Coordinates of C-alpha atoms in Angstrom, one line a residue:
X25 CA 0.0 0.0 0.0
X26 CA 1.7 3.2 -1.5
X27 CA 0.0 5.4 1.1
X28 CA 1.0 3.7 4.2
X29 CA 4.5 3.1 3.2
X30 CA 4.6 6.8 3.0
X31 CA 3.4 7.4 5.9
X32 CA 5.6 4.8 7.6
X33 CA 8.4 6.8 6.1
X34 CA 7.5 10.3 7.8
X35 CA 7.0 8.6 10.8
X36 CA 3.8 9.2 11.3
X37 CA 1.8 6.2 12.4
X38 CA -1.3 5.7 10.2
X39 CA -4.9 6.2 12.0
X40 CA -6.6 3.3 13.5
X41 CA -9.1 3.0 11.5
X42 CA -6.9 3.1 8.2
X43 CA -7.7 -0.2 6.9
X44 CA -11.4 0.2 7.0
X45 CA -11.6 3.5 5.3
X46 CA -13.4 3.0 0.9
X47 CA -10.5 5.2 -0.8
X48 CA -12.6 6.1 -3.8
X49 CA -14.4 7.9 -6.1
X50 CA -17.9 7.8 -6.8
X51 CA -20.7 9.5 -9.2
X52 CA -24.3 10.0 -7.7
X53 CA -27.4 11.2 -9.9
X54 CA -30.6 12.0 -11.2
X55 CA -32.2 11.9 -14.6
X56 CA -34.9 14.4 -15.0
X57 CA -36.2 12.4 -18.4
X58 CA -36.8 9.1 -17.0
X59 CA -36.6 9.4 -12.9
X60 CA -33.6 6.7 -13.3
X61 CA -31.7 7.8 -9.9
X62 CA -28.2 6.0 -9.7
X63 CA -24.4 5.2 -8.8
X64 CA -21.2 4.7 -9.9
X65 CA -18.4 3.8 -8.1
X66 CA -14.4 2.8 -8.2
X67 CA -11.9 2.1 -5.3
X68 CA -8.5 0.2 -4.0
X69 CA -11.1 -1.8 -1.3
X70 CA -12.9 -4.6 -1.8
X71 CA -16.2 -5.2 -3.0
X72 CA -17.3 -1.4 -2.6
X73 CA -20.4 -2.0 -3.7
X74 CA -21.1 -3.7 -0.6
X75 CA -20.9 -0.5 1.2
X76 CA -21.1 2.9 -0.8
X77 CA -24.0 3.2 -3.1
X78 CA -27.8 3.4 -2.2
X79 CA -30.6 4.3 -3.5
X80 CA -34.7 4.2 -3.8
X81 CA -36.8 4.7 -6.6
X82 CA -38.5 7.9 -6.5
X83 CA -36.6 9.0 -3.6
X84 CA -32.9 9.5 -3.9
X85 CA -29.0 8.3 -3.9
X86 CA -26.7 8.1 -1.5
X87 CA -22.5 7.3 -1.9
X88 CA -20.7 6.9 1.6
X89 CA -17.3 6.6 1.6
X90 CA -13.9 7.2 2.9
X91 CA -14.7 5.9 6.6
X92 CA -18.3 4.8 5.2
X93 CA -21.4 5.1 7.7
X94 CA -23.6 3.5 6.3
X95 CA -26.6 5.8 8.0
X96 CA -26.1 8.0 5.3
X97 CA -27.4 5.6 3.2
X98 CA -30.2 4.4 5.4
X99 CA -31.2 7.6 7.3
X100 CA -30.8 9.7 4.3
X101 CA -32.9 7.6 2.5
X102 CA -35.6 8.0 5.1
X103 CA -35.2 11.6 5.5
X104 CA -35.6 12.0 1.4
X105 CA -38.7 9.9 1.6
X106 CA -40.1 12.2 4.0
X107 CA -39.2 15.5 2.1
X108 CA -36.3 16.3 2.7
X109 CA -33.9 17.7 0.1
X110 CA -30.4 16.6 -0.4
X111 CA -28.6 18.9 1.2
X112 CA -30.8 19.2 4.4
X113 CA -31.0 15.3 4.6
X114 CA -27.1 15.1 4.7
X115 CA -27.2 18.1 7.2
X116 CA -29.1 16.0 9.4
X117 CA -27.6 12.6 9.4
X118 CA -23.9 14.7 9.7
X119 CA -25.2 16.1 13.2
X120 CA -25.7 12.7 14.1
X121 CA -22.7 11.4 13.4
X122 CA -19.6 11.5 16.1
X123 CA -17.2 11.1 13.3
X124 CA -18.3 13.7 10.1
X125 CA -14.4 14.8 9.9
X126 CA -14.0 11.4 8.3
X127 CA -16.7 10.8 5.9
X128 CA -17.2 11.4 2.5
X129 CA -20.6 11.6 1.1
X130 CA -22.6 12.5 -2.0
X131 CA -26.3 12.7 -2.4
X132 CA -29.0 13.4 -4.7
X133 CA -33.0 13.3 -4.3
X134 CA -35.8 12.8 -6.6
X135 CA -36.3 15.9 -7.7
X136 CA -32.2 16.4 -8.5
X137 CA -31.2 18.7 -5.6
X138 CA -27.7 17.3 -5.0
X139 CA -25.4 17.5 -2.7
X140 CA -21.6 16.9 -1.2
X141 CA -19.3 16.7 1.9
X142 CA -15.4 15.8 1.9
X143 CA -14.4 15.8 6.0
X144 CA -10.9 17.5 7.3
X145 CA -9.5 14.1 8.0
X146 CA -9.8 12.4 4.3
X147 CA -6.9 11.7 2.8
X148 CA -5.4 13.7 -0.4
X149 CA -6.6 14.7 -2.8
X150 CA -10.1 14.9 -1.3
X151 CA -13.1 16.4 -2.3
X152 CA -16.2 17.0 -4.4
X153 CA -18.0 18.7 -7.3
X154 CA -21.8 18.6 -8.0
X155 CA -23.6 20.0 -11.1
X156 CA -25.3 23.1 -11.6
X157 CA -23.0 25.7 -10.5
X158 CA -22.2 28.5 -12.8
X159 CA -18.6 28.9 -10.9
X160 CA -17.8 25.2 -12.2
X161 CA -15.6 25.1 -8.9
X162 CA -14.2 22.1 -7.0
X163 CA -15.3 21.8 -3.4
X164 CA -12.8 20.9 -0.6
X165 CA -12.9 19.8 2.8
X166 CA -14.8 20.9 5.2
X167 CA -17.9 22.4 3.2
X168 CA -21.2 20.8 2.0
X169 CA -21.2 22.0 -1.6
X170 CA -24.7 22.1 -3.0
X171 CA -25.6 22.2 -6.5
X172 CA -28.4 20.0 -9.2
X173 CA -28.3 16.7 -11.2
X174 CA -25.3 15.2 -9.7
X175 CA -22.5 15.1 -7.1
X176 CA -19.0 13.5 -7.5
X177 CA -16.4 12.8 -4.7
X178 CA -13.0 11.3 -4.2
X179 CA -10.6 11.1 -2.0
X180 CA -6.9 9.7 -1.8
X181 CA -6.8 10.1 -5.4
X182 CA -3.7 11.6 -7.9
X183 CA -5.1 15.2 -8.3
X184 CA -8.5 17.0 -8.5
X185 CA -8.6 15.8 -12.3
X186 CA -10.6 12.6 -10.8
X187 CA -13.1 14.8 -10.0
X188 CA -13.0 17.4 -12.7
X189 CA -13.0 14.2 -15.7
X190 CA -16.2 13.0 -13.9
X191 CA -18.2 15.4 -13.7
X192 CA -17.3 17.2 -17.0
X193 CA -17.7 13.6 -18.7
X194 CA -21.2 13.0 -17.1
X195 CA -22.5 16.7 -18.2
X196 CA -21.4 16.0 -21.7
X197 CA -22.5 12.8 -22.4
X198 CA -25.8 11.3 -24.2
X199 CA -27.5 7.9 -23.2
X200 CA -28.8 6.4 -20.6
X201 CA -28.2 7.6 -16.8
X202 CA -26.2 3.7 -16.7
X203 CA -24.5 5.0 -19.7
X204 CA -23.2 8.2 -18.3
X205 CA -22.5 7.2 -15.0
X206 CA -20.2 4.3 -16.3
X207 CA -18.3 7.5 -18.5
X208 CA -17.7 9.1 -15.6
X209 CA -16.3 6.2 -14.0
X210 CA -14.1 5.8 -16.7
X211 CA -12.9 9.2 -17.1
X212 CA -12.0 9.1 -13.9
X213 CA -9.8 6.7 -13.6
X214 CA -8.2 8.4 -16.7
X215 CA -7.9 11.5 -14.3
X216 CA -5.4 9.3 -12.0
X217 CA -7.7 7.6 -10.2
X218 CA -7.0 6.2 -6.7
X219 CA -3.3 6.3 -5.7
X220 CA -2.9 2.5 -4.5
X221 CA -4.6 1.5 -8.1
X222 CA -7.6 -0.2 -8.3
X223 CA -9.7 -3.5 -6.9
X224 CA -13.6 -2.9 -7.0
X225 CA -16.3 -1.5 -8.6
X226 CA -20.1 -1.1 -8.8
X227 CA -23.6 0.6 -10.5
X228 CA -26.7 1.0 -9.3
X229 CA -29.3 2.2 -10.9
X230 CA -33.1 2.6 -9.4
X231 CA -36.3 2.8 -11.4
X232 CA -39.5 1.7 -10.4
X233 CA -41.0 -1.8 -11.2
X234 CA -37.9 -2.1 -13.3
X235 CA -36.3 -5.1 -11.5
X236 CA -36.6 -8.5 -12.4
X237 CA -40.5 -8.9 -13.7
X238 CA -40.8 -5.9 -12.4
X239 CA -41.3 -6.4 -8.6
X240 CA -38.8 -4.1 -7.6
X241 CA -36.6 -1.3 -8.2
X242 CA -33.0 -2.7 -8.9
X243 CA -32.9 -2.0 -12.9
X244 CA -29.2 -2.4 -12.6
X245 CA -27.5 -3.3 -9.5
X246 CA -23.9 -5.0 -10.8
X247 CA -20.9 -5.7 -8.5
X248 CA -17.0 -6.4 -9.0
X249 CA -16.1 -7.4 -5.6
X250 CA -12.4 -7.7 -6.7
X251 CA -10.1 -7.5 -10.3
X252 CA -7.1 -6.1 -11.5
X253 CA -9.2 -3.9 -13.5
X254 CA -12.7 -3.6 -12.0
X255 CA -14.3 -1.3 -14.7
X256 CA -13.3 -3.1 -17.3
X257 CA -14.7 -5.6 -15.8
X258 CA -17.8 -3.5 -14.6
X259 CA -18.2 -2.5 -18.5
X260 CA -18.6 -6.3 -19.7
X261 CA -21.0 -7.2 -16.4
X262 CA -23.2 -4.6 -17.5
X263 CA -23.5 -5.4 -21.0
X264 CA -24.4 -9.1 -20.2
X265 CA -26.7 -7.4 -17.8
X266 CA -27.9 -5.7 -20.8
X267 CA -28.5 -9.0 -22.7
X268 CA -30.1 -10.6 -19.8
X269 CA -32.2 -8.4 -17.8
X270 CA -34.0 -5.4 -20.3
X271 CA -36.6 -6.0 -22.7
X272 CA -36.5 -6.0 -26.3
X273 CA -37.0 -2.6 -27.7
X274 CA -39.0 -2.9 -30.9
X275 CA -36.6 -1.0 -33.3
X276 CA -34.7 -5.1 -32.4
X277 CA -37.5 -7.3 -33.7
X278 CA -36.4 -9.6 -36.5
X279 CA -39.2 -11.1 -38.2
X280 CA -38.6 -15.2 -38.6
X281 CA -37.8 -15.5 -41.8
X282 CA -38.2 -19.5 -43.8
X283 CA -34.4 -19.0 -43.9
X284 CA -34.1 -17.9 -40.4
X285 CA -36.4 -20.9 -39.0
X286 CA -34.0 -23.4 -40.9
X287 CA -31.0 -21.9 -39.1
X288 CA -33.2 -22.3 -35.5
X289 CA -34.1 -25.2 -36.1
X290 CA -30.9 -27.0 -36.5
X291 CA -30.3 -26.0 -33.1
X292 CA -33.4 -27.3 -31.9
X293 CA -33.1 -30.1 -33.1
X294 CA -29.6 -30.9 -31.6
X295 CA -30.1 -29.2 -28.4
X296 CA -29.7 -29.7 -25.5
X297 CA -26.7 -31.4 -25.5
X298 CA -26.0 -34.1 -23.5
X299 CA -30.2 -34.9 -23.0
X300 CA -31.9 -37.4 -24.6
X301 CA -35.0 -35.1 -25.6
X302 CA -34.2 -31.9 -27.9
X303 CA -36.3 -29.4 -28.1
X304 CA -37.4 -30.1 -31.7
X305 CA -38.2 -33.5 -32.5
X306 CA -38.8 -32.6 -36.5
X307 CA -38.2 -29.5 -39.0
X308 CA -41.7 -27.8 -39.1
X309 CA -43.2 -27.1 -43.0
X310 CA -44.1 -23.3 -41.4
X311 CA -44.1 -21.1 -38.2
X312 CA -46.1 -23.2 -36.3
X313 CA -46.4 -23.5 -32.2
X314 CA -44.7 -26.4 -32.0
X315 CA -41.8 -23.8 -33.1
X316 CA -42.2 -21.1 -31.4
X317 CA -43.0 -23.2 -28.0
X318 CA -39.6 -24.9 -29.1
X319 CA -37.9 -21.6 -29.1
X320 CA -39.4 -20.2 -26.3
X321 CA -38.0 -23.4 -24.3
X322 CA -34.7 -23.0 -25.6
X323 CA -34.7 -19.1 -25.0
X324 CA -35.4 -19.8 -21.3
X325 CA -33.1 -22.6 -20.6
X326 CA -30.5 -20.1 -22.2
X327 CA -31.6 -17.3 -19.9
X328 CA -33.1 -14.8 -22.3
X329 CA -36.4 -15.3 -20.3
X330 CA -37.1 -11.4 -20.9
X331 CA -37.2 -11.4 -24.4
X332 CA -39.0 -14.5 -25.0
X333 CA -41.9 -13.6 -27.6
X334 CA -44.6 -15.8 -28.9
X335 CA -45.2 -13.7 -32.4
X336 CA -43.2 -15.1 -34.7
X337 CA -40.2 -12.7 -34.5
X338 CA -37.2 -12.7 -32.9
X339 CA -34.8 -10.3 -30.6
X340 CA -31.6 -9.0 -32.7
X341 CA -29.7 -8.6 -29.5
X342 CA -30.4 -12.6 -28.5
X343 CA -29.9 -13.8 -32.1
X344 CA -26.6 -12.3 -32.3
X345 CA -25.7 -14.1 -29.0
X346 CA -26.9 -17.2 -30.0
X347 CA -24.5 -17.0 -33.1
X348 CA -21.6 -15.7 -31.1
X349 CA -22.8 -18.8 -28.4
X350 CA -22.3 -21.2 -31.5
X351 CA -18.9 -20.1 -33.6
X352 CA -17.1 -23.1 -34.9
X353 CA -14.2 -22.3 -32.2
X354 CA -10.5 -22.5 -34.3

């Protein structure tokens, strides 16, 4: 560990509560077109995700870190639901807390009031950046800074650029709120990043009904608790998440073509492997439901269960997968 081998070498013993502490940076925020309210995060600590992000649908987002409490998370949370903005919710749980001088904490609610704190006792370089603000500027310790749509924190990183790169990269970039937050993860890192380098890494993104069959809010809740390059790795989690876990979008829909049943069907009729019964026992003249009730099967055993359809066309995204899946390997 960089930092406390430098440390060691002024002599000055490192604090108790060293080891515990998320060095990181982290992105929380709102987007105003779909409600999405989310997280990104980066650190040298493992599995982050396990302790900086939260957030509610229709309420807010919350990234502890440094020495993380997790009360901001759970508190704030409750204080958002009830009303609160951003700033005043992380003005409350701070006069709670005995420890304030070592947090780190960004916040956003529903209605994209943001918000962020960097204590005296983080670690350089330290501190925050939320959007909104005419001045642009950087925040330091010591200060909530207050500001709209996001907030963005570090500490124990290279130089303010971590900072800087993220938030400029989230203002500036189209797509999804998952989309931008991952940017701004990346820039980031390209900003210096943490000084010890890198282990974890995590997203969370909120929307309502948008979990799995919709019976909760986790539309994208992805964690790398440890990897020599965890948003690399991050990047290809979420685009299996992608594959697996959103709907088709209609602008995807392939209809089933005679030639593109053929090419199904000689799948079906050989899968699955190692089992005695395939999911086809014969070539079908048309597009039948024997077919489509194969395909469906197979679709589900392969875990594309939310983009199985009944109507005789097909997802791009999971036929392209299915063709990658089945590449004569050289």
């Amino acid at each position: 560990m960089l930092l406390l081998a430098l440390l060691q070498t002024l002599h000055q013993p490192p604090p108790a509560d060293f080891l515990k502490r998320a060095h990181t940076y982290s992105i929380v925020a709102y987007d105003s077109a779909t409600g999405d309210l989310g997280i990104a995060v980066q650190s040298k600590f493992p599995n982050v995700g396990g302790i900086v992000p939260w957030a509610r649908a229709g309420v807010g987002a919350v990234a502890t870190q440094s020495l993380g409490n997790t009360d901001y998370g759970e508190k704030g949370l409750e204080l958002l639901a009830q009303g609160a903005t951003a700033p005043e919710a992380l003005r409350i749980v701070m006069r709670g807390d005995p420890r304030p001088a070592q947090r780190q904490v960004g916040m956003v609610d529903a209605h994209g009031n943001a918000a962020s704190w960097t204590g005296d006792s983080t670690f350089d370089w330290a501190g925050g950046r939320t959007g909104g603000r005419p001045d642009g500027r950087t925040g330091g310790k010591g200060e909530v800074i207050t500001g709209r749509w996001y907030a963005a924190q570090a500490n124990i990183m290279v130089s303010d650029a971590t900072v800087r790169n993220m938030a400029e990269t989230f203002e500036r970039t189209r797509g999804s709120l998952a989309d931008r937050l991952l940017a701004a993860l990346v820039a980031g890192q390209a900003g210096g990043g943490d000084k010890r380098g890198m282990q974890s890494a995590a997203l969370l993104v909120v929307r309502a009904g948008a979990g799995y069959l919709g019976l909760n809010d986790r539309y994208i809740d992805i964690r790398v608790y440890d990897a020599p390059d965890p948003i690399r790795e991050l990047q290809r989690l979420y685009e299996l998440h992608k594959l697996y876990f959103f709907t088709t979008d209609s602008a995807d829909l392939l209809p089933i073509t005679p030639a593109l049943q053929h090419e199904l069907e000689a799948i079906l009729l050989r899968e699955p492997v190692n089992q005695p019964a395939k999911w086809l026992a014969a070539p079908q003249p048309a597009l039948n439901a024997t077919f489509l009730n194969a395909l469906a099967n197979f679709m589900y055993w392969e875990n594309y269960d939310l983009r199985v359809r009944m109507d005789g066309k097909i997802d791009r995204i999971v036929l392209d997968d299915i063709r990658k899946n089945r590449r004569p390997r050289r």
